[in-house]
PDB file of N, CA and C in Angstrom:
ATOM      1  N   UNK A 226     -20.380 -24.030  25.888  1.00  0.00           N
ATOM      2  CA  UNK A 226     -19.692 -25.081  26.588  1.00  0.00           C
ATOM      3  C   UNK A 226     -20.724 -25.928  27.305  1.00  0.00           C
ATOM      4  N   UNK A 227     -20.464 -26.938  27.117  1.00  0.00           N
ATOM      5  CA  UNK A 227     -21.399 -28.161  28.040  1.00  0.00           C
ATOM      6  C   UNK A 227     -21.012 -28.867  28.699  1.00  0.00           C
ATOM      7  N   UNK A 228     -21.134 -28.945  30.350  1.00  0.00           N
ATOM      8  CA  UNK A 228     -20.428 -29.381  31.584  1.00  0.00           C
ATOM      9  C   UNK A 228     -21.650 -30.593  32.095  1.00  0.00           C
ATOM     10  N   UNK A 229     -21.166 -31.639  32.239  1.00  0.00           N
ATOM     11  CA  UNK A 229     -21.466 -32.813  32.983  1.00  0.00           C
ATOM     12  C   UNK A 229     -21.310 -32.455  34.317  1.00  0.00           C
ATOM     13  N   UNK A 230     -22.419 -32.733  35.228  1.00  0.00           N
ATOM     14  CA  UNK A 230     -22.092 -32.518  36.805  1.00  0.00           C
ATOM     15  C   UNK A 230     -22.674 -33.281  37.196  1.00  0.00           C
ATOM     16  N   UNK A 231     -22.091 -34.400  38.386  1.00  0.00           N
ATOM     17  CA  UNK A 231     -22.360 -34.885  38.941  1.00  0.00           C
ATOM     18  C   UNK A 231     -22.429 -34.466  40.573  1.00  0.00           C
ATOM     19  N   UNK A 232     -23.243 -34.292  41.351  1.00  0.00           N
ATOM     20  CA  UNK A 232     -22.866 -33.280  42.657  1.00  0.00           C
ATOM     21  C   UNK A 232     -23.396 -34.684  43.985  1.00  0.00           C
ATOM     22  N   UNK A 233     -22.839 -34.294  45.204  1.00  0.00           N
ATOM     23  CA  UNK A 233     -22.858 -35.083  46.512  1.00  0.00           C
ATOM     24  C   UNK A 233     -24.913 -35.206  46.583  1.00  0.00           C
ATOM     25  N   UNK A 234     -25.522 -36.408  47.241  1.00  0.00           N
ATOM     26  CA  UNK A 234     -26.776 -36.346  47.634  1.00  0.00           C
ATOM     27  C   UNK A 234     -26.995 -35.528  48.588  1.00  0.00           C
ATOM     28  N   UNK A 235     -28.393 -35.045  48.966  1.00  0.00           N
ATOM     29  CA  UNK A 235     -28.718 -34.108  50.259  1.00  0.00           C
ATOM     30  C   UNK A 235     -28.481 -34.979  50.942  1.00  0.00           C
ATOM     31  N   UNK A 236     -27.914 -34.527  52.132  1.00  0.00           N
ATOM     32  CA  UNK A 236     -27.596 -34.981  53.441  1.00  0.00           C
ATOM     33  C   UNK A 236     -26.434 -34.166  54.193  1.00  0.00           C
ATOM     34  N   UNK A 237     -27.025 -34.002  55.442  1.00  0.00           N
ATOM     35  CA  UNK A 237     -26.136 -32.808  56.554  1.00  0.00           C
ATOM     36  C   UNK A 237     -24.339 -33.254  55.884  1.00  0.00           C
ATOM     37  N   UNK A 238     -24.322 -34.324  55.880  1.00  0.00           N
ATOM     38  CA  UNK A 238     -22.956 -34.900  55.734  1.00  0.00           C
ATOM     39  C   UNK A 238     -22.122 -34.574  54.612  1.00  0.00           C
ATOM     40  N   UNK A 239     -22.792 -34.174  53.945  1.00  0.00           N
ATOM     41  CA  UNK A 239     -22.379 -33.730  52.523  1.00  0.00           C
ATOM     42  C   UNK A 239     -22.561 -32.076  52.139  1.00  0.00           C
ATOM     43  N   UNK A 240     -23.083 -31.691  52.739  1.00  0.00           N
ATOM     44  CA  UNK A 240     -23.242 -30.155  52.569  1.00  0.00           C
ATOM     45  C   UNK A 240     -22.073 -29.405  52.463  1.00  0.00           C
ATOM     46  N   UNK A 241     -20.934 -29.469  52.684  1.00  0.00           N
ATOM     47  CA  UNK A 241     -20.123 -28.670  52.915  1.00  0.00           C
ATOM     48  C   UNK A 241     -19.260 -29.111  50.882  1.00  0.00           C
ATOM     49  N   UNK A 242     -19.352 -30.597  50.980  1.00  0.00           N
ATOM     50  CA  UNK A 242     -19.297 -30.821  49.503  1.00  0.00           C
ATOM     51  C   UNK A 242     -19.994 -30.338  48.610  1.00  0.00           C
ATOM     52  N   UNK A 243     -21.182 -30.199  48.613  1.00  0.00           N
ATOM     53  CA  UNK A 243     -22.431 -29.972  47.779  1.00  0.00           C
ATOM     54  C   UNK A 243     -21.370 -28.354  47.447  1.00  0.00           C
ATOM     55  N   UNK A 244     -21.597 -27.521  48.791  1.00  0.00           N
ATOM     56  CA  UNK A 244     -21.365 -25.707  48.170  1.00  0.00           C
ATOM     57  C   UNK A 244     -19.964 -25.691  47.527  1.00  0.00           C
ATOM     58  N   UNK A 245     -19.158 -26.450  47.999  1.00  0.00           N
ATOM     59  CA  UNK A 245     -17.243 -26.614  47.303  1.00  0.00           C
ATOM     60  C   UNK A 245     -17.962 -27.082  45.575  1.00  0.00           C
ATOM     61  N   UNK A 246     -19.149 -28.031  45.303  1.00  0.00           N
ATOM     62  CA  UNK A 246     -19.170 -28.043  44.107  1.00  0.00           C
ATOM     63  C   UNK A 246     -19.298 -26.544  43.456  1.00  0.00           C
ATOM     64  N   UNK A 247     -20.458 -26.231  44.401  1.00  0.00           N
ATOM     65  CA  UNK A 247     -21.358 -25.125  43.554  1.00  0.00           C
ATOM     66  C   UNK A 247     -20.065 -23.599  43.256  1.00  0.00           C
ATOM     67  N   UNK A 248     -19.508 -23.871  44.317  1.00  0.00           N
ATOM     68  CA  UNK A 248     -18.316 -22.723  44.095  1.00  0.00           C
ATOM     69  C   UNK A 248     -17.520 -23.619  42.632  1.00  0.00           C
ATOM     70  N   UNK A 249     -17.256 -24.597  42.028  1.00  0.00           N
ATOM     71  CA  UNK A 249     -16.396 -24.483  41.257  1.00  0.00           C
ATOM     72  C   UNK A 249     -17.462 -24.280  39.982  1.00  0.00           C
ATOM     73  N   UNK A 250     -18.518 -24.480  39.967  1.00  0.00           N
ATOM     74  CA  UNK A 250     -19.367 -23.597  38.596  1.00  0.00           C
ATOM     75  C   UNK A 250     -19.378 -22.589  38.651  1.00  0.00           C
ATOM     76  N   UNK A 251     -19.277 -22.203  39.590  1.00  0.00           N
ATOM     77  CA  UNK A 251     -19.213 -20.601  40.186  1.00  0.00           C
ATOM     78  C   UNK A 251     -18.085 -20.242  39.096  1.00  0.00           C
ATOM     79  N   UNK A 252     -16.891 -20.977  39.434  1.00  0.00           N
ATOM     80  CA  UNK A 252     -15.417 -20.571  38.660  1.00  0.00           C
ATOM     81  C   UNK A 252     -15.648 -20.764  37.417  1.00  0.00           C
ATOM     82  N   UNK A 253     -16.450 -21.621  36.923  1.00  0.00           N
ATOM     83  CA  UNK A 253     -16.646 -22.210  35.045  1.00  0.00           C
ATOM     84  C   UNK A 253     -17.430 -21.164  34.678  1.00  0.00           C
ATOM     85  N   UNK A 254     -18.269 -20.547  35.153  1.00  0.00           N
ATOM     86  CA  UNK A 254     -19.043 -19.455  34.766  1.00  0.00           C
ATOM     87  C   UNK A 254     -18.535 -18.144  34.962  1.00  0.00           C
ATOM     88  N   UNK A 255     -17.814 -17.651  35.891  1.00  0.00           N
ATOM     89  CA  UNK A 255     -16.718 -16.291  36.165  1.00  0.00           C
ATOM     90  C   UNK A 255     -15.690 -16.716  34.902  1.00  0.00           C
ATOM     91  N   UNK A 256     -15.065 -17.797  34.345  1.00  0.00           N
ATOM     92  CA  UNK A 256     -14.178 -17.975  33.402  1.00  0.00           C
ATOM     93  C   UNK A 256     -14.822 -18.002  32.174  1.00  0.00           C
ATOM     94  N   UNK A 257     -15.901 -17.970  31.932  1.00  0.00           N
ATOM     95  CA  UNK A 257     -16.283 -17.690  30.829  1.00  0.00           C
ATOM     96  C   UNK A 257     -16.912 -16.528  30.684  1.00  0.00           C
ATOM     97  N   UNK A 258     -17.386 -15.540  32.014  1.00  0.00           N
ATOM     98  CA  UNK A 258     -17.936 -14.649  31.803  1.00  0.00           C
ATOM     99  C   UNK A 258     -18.971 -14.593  31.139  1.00  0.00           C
ATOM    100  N   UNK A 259     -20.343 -15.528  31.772  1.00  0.00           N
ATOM    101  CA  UNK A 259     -21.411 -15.366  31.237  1.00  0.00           C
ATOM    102  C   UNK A 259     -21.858 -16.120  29.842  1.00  0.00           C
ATOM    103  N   UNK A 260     -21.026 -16.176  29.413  1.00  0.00           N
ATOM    104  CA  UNK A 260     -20.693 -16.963  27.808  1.00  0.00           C
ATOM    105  C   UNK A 260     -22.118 -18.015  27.766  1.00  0.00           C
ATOM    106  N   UNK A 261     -22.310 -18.898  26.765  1.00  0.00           N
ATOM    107  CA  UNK A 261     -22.958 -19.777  26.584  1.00  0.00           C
ATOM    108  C   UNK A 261     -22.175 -20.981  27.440  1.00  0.00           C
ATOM    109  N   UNK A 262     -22.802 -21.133  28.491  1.00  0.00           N
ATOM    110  CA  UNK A 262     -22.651 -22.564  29.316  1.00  0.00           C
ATOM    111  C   UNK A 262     -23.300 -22.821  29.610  1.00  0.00           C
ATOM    112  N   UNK A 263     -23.963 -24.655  29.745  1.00  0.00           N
ATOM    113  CA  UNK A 263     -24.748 -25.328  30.389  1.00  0.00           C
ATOM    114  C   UNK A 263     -24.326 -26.644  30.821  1.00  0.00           C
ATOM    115  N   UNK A 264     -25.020 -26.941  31.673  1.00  0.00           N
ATOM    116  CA  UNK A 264     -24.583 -27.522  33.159  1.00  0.00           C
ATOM    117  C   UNK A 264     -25.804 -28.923  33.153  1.00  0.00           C
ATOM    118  N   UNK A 265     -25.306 -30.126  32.764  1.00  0.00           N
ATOM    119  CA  UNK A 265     -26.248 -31.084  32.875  1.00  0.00           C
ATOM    120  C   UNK A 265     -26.314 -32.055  33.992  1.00  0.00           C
ATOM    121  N   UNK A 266     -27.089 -32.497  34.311  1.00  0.00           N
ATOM    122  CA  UNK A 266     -26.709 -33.589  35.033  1.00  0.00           C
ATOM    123  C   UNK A 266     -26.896 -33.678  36.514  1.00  0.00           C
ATOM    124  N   UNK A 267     -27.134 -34.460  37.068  1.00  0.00           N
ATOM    125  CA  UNK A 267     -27.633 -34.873  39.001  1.00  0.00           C
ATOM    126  C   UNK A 267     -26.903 -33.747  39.466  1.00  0.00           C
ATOM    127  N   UNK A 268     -27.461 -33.471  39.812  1.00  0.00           N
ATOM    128  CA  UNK A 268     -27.151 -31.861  40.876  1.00  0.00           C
ATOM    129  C   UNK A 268     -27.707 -32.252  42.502  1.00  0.00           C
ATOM    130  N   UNK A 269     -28.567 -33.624  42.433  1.00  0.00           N
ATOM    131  CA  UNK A 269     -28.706 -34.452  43.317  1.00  0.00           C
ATOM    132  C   UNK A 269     -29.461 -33.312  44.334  1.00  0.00           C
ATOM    133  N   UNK A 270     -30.451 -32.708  43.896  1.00  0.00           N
ATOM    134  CA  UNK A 270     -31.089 -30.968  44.264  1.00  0.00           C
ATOM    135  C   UNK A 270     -32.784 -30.861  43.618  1.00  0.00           C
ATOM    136  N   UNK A 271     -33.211 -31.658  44.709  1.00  0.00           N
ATOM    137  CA  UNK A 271     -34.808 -31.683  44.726  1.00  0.00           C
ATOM    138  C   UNK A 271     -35.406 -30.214  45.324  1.00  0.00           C
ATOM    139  N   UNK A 272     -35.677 -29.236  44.294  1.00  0.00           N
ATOM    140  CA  UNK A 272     -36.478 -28.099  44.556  1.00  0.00           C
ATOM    141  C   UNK A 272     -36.889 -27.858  45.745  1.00  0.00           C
ATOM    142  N   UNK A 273     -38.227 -28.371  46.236  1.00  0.00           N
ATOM    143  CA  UNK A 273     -38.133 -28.419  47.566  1.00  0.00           C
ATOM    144  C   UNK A 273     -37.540 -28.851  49.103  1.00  0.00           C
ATOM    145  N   UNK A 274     -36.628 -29.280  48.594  1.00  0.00           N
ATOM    146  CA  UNK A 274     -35.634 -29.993  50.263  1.00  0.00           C
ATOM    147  C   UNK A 274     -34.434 -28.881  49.949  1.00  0.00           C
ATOM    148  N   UNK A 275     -33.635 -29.267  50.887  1.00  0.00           N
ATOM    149  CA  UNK A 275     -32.618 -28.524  51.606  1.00  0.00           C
ATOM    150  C   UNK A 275     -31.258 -27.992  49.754  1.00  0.00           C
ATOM    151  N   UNK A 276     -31.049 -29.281  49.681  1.00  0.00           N
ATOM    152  CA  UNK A 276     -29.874 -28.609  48.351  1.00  0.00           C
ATOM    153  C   UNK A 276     -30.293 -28.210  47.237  1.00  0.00           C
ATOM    154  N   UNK A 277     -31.595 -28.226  47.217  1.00  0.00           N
ATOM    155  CA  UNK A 277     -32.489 -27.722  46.150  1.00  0.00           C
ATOM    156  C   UNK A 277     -32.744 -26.561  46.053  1.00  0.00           C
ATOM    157  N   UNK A 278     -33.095 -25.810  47.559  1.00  0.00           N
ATOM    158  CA  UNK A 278     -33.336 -24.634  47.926  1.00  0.00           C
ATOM    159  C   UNK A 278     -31.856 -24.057  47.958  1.00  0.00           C
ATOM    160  N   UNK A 279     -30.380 -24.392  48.183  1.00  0.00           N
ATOM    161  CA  UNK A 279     -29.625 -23.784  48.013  1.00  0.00           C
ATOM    162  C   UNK A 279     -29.160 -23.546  46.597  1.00  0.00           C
ATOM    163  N   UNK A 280     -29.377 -24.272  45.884  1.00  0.00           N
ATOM    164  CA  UNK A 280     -28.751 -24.365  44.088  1.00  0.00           C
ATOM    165  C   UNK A 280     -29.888 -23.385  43.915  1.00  0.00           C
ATOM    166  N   UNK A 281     -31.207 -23.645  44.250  1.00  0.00           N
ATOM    167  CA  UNK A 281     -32.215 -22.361  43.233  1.00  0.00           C
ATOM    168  C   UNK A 281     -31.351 -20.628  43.520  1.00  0.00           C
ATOM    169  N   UNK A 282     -31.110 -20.849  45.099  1.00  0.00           N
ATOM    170  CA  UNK A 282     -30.763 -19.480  45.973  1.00  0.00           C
ATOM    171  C   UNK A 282     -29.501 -19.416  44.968  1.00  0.00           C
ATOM    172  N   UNK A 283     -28.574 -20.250  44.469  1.00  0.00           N
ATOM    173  CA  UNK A 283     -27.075 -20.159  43.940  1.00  0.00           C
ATOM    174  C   UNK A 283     -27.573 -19.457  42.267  1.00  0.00           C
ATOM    175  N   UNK A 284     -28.389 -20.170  41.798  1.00  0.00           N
ATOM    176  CA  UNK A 284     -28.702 -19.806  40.111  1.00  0.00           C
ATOM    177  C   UNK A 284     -28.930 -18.326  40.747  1.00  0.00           C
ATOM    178  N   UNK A 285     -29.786 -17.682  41.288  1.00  0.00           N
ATOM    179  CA  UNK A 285     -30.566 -16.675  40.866  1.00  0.00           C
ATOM    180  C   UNK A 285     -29.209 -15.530  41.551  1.00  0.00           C
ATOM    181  N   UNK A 286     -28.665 -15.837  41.921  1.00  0.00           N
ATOM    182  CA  UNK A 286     -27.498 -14.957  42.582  1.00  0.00           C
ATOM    183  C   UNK A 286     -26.410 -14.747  41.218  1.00  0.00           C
ATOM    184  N   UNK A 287     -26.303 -15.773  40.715  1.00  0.00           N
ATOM    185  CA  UNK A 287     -25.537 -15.776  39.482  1.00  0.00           C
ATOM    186  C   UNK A 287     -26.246 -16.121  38.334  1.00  0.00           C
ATOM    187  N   UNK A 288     -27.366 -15.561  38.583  1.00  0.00           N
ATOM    188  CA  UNK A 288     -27.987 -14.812  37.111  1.00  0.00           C
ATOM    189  C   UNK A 288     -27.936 -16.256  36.170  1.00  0.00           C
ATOM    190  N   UNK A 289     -28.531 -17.639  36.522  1.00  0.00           N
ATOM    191  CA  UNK A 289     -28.602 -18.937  35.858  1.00  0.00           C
ATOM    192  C   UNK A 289     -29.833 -18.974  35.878  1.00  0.00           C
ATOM    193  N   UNK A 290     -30.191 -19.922  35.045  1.00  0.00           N
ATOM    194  CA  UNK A 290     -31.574 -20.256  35.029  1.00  0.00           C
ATOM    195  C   UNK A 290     -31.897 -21.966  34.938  1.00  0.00           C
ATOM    196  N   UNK A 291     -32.345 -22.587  35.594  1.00  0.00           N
ATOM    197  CA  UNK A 291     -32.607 -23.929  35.750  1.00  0.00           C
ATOM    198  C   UNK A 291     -33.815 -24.513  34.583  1.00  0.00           C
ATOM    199  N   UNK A 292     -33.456 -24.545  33.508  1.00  0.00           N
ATOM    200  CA  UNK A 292     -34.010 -24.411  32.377  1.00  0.00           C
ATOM    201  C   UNK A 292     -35.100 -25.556  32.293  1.00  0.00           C
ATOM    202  N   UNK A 293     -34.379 -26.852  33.095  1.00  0.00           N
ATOM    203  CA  UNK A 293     -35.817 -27.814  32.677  1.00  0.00           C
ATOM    204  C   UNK A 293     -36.660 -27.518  33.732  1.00  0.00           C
ATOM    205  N   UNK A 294     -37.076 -26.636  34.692  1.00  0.00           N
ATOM    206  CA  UNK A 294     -38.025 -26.389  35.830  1.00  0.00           C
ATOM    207  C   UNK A 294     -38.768 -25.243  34.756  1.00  0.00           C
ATOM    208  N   UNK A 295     -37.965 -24.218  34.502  1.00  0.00           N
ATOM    209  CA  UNK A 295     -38.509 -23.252  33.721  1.00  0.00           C
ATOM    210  C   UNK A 295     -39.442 -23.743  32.650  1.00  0.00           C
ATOM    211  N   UNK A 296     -38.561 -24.572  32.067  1.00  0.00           N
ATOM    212  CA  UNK A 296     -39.688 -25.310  30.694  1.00  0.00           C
ATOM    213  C   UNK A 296     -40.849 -26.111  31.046  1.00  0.00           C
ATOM    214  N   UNK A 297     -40.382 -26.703  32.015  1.00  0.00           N
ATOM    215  CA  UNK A 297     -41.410 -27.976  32.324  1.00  0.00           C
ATOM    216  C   UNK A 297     -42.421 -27.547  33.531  1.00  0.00           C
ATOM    217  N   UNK A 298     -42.104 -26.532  33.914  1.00  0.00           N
ATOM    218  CA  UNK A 298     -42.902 -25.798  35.438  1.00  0.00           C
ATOM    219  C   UNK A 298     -42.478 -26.722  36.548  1.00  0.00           C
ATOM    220  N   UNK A 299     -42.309 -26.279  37.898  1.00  0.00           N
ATOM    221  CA  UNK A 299     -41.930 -26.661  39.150  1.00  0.00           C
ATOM    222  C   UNK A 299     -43.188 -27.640  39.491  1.00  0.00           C
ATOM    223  N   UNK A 300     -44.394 -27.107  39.319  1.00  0.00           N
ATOM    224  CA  UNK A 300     -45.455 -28.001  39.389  1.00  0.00           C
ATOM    225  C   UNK A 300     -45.878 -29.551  39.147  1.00  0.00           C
ATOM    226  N   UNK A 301     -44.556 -29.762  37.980  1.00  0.00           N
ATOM    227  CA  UNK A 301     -45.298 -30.965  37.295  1.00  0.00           C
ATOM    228  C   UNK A 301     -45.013 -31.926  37.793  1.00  0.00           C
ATOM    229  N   UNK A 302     -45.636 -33.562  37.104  1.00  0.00           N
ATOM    230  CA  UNK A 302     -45.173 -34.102  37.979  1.00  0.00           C
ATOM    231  C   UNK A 302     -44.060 -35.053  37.621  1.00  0.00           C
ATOM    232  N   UNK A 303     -43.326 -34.333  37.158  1.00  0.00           N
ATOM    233  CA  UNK A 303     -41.998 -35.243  36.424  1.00  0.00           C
ATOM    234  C   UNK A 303     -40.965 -35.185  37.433  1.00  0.00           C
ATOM    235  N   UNK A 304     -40.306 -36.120  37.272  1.00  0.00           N
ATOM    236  CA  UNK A 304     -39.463 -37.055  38.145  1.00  0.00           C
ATOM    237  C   UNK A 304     -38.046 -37.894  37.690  1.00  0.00           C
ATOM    238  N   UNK A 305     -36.993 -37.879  38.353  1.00  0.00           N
ATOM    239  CA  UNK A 305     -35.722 -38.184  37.317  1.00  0.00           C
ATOM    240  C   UNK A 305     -34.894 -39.536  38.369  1.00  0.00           C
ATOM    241  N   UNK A 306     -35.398 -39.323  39.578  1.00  0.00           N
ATOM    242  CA  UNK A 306     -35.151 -40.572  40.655  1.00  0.00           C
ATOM    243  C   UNK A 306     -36.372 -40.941  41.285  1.00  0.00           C
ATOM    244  N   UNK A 307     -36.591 -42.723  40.845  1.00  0.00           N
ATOM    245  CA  UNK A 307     -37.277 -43.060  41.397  1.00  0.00           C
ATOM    246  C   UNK A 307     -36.688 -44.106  43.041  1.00  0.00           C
ATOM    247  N   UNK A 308     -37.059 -44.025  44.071  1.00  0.00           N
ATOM    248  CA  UNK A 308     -36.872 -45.035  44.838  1.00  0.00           C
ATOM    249  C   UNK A 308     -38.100 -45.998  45.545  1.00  0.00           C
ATOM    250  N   UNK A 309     -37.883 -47.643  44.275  1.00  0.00           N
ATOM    251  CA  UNK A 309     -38.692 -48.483  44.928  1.00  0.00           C
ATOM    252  C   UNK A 309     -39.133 -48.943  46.361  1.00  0.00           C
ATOM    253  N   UNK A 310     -38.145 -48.782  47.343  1.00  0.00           N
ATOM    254  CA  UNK A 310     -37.815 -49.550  48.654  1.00  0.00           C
ATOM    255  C   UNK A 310     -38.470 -48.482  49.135  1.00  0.00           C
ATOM    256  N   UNK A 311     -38.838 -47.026  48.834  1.00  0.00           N
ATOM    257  CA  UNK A 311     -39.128 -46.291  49.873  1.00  0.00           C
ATOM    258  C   UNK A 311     -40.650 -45.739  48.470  1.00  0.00           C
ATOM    259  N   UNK A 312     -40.988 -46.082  47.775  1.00  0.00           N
ATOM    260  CA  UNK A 312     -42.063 -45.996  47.082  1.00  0.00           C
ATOM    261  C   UNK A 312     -42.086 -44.459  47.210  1.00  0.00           C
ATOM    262  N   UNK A 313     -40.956 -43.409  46.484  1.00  0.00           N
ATOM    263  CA  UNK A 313     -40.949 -42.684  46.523  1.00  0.00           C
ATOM    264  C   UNK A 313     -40.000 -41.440  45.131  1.00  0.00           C
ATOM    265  N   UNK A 314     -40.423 -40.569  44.315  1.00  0.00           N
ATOM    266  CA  UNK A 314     -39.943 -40.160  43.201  1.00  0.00           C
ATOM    267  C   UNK A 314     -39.108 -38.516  43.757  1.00  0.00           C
ATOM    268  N   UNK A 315     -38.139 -37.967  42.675  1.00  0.00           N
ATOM    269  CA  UNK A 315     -38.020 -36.693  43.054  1.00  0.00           C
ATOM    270  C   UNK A 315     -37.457 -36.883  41.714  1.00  0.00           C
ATOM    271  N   UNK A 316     -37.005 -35.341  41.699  1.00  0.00           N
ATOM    272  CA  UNK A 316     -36.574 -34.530  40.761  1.00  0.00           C
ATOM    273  C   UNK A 316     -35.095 -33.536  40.589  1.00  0.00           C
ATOM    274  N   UNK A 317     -33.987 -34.554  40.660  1.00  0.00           N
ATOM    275  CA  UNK A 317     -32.784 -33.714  40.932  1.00  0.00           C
ATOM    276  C   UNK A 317     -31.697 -33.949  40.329  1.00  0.00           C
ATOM    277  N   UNK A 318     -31.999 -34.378  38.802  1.00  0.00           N
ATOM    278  CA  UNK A 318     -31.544 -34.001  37.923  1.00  0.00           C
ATOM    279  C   UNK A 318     -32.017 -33.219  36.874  1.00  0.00           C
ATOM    280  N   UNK A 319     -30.877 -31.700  36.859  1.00  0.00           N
ATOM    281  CA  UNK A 319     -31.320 -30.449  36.186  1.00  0.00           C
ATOM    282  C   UNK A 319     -30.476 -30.269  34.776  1.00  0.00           C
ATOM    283  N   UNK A 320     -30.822 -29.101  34.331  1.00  0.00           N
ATOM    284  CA  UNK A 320     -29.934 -28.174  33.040  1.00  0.00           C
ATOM    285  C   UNK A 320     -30.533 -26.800  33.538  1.00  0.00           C
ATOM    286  N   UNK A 321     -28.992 -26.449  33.788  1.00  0.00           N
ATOM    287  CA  UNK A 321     -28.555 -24.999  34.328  1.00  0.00           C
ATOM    288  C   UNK A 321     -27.685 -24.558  33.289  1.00  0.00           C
ATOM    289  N   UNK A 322     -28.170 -23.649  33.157  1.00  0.00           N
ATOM    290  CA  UNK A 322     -27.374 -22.696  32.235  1.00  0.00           C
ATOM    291  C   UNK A 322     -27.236 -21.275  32.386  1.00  0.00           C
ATOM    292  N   UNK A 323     -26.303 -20.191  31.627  1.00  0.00           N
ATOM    293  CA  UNK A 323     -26.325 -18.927  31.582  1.00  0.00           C
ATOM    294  C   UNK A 323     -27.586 -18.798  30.442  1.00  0.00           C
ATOM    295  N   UNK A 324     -27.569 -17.139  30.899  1.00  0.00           N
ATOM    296  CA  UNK A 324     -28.917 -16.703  30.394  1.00  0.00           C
ATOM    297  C   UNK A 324     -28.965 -16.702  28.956  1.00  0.00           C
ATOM    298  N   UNK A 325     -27.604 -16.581  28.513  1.00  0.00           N
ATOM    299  CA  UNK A 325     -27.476 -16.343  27.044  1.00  0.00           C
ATOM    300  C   UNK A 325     -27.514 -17.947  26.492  1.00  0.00           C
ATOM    301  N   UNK A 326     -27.493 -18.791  27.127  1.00  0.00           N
ATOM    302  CA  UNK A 326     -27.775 -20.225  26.582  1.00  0.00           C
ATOM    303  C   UNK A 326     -28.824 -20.874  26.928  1.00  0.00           C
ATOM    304  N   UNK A 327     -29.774 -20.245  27.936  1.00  0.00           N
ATOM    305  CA  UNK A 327     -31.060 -21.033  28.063  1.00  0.00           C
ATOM    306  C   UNK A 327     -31.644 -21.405  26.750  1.00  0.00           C
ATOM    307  N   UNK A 328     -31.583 -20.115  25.886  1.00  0.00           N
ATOM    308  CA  UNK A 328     -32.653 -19.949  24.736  1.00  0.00           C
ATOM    309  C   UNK A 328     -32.195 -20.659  23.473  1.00  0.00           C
ATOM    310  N   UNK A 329     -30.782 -21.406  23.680  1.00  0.00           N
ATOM    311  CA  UNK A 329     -30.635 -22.544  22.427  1.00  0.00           C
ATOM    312  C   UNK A 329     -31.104 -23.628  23.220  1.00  0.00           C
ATOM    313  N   UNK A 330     -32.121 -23.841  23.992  1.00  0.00           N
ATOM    314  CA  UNK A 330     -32.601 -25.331  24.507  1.00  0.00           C
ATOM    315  C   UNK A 330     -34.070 -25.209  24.227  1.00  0.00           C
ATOM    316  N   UNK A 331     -34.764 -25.828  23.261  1.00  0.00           N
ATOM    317  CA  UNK A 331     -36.050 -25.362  23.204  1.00  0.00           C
ATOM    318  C   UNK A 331     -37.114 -26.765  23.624  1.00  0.00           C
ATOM    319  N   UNK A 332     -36.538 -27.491  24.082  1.00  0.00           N
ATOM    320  CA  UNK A 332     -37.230 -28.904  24.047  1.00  0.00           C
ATOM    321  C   UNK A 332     -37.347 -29.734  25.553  1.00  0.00           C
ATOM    322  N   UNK A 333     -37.430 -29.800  26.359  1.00  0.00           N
ATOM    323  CA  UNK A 333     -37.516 -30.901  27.176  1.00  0.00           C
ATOM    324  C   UNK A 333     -38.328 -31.966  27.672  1.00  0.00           C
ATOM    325  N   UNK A 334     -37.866 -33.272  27.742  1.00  0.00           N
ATOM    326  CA  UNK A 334     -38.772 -34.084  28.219  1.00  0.00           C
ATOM    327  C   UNK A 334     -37.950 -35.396  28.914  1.00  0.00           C
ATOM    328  N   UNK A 335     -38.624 -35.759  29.749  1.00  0.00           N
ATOM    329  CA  UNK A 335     -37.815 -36.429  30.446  1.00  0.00           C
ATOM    330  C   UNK A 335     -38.732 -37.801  30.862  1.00  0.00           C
ATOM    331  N   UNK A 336     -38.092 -38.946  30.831  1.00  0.00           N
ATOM    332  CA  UNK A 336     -38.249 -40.127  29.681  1.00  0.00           C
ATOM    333  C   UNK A 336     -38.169 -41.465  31.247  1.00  0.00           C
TER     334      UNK A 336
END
């Protein structure tokens, strides 16, 4: 199964939205029981800041794997939002998946 997600930006104001998302993958993944699912799309969850650090803390609790960090390493320096006005890049659009579907994704690159 392949789920489009669009999730709230970091900000205090939105946090309580952000985890109401993460609880309903929570439910797409308990309803499939692990199955082949993946999860595309702005998760609006830059690794290092605040909703980034909660989605990594959310995958590894429910046994997901954030497949384009995995492929591409946390290190690099790829980037999926740029903002001109503040001359500044991040990285918070992902592909999350169950474990049994990481391994039909063998490719990433981001453009």
């Amino acid at each position: 199964m392949l789920v489009s997600v669009y999730m709230p930006y970091d900000a205090d104001e939105n946090f309580i939205e952000f985890m109401e998302y993460l609880g309903k993958i929570q439910n797409v993944v308990d309803e499939f029981d692990g199955n082949k699912v993946i999860f595309v799309g702005d998760f609006n969850a830059n690794i290092n800041k605040r909703f980034g650090k909660d989605h990594k803390q959310f995958t590894i609790e429910n046994n997901l794997s954030i497949c384009d960090i995995e492929y591409l390493g946390v290190d690099s320096n790829n980037f999926t939002f740029l903002s001109e006005s503040h001359g500044s890049t991040s990285w918070i659009d992902h592909v999350v998946s169950t474990q049994s579907a990481c391994h039909l994704l063998s490719d990433f690159s981001i453009c």
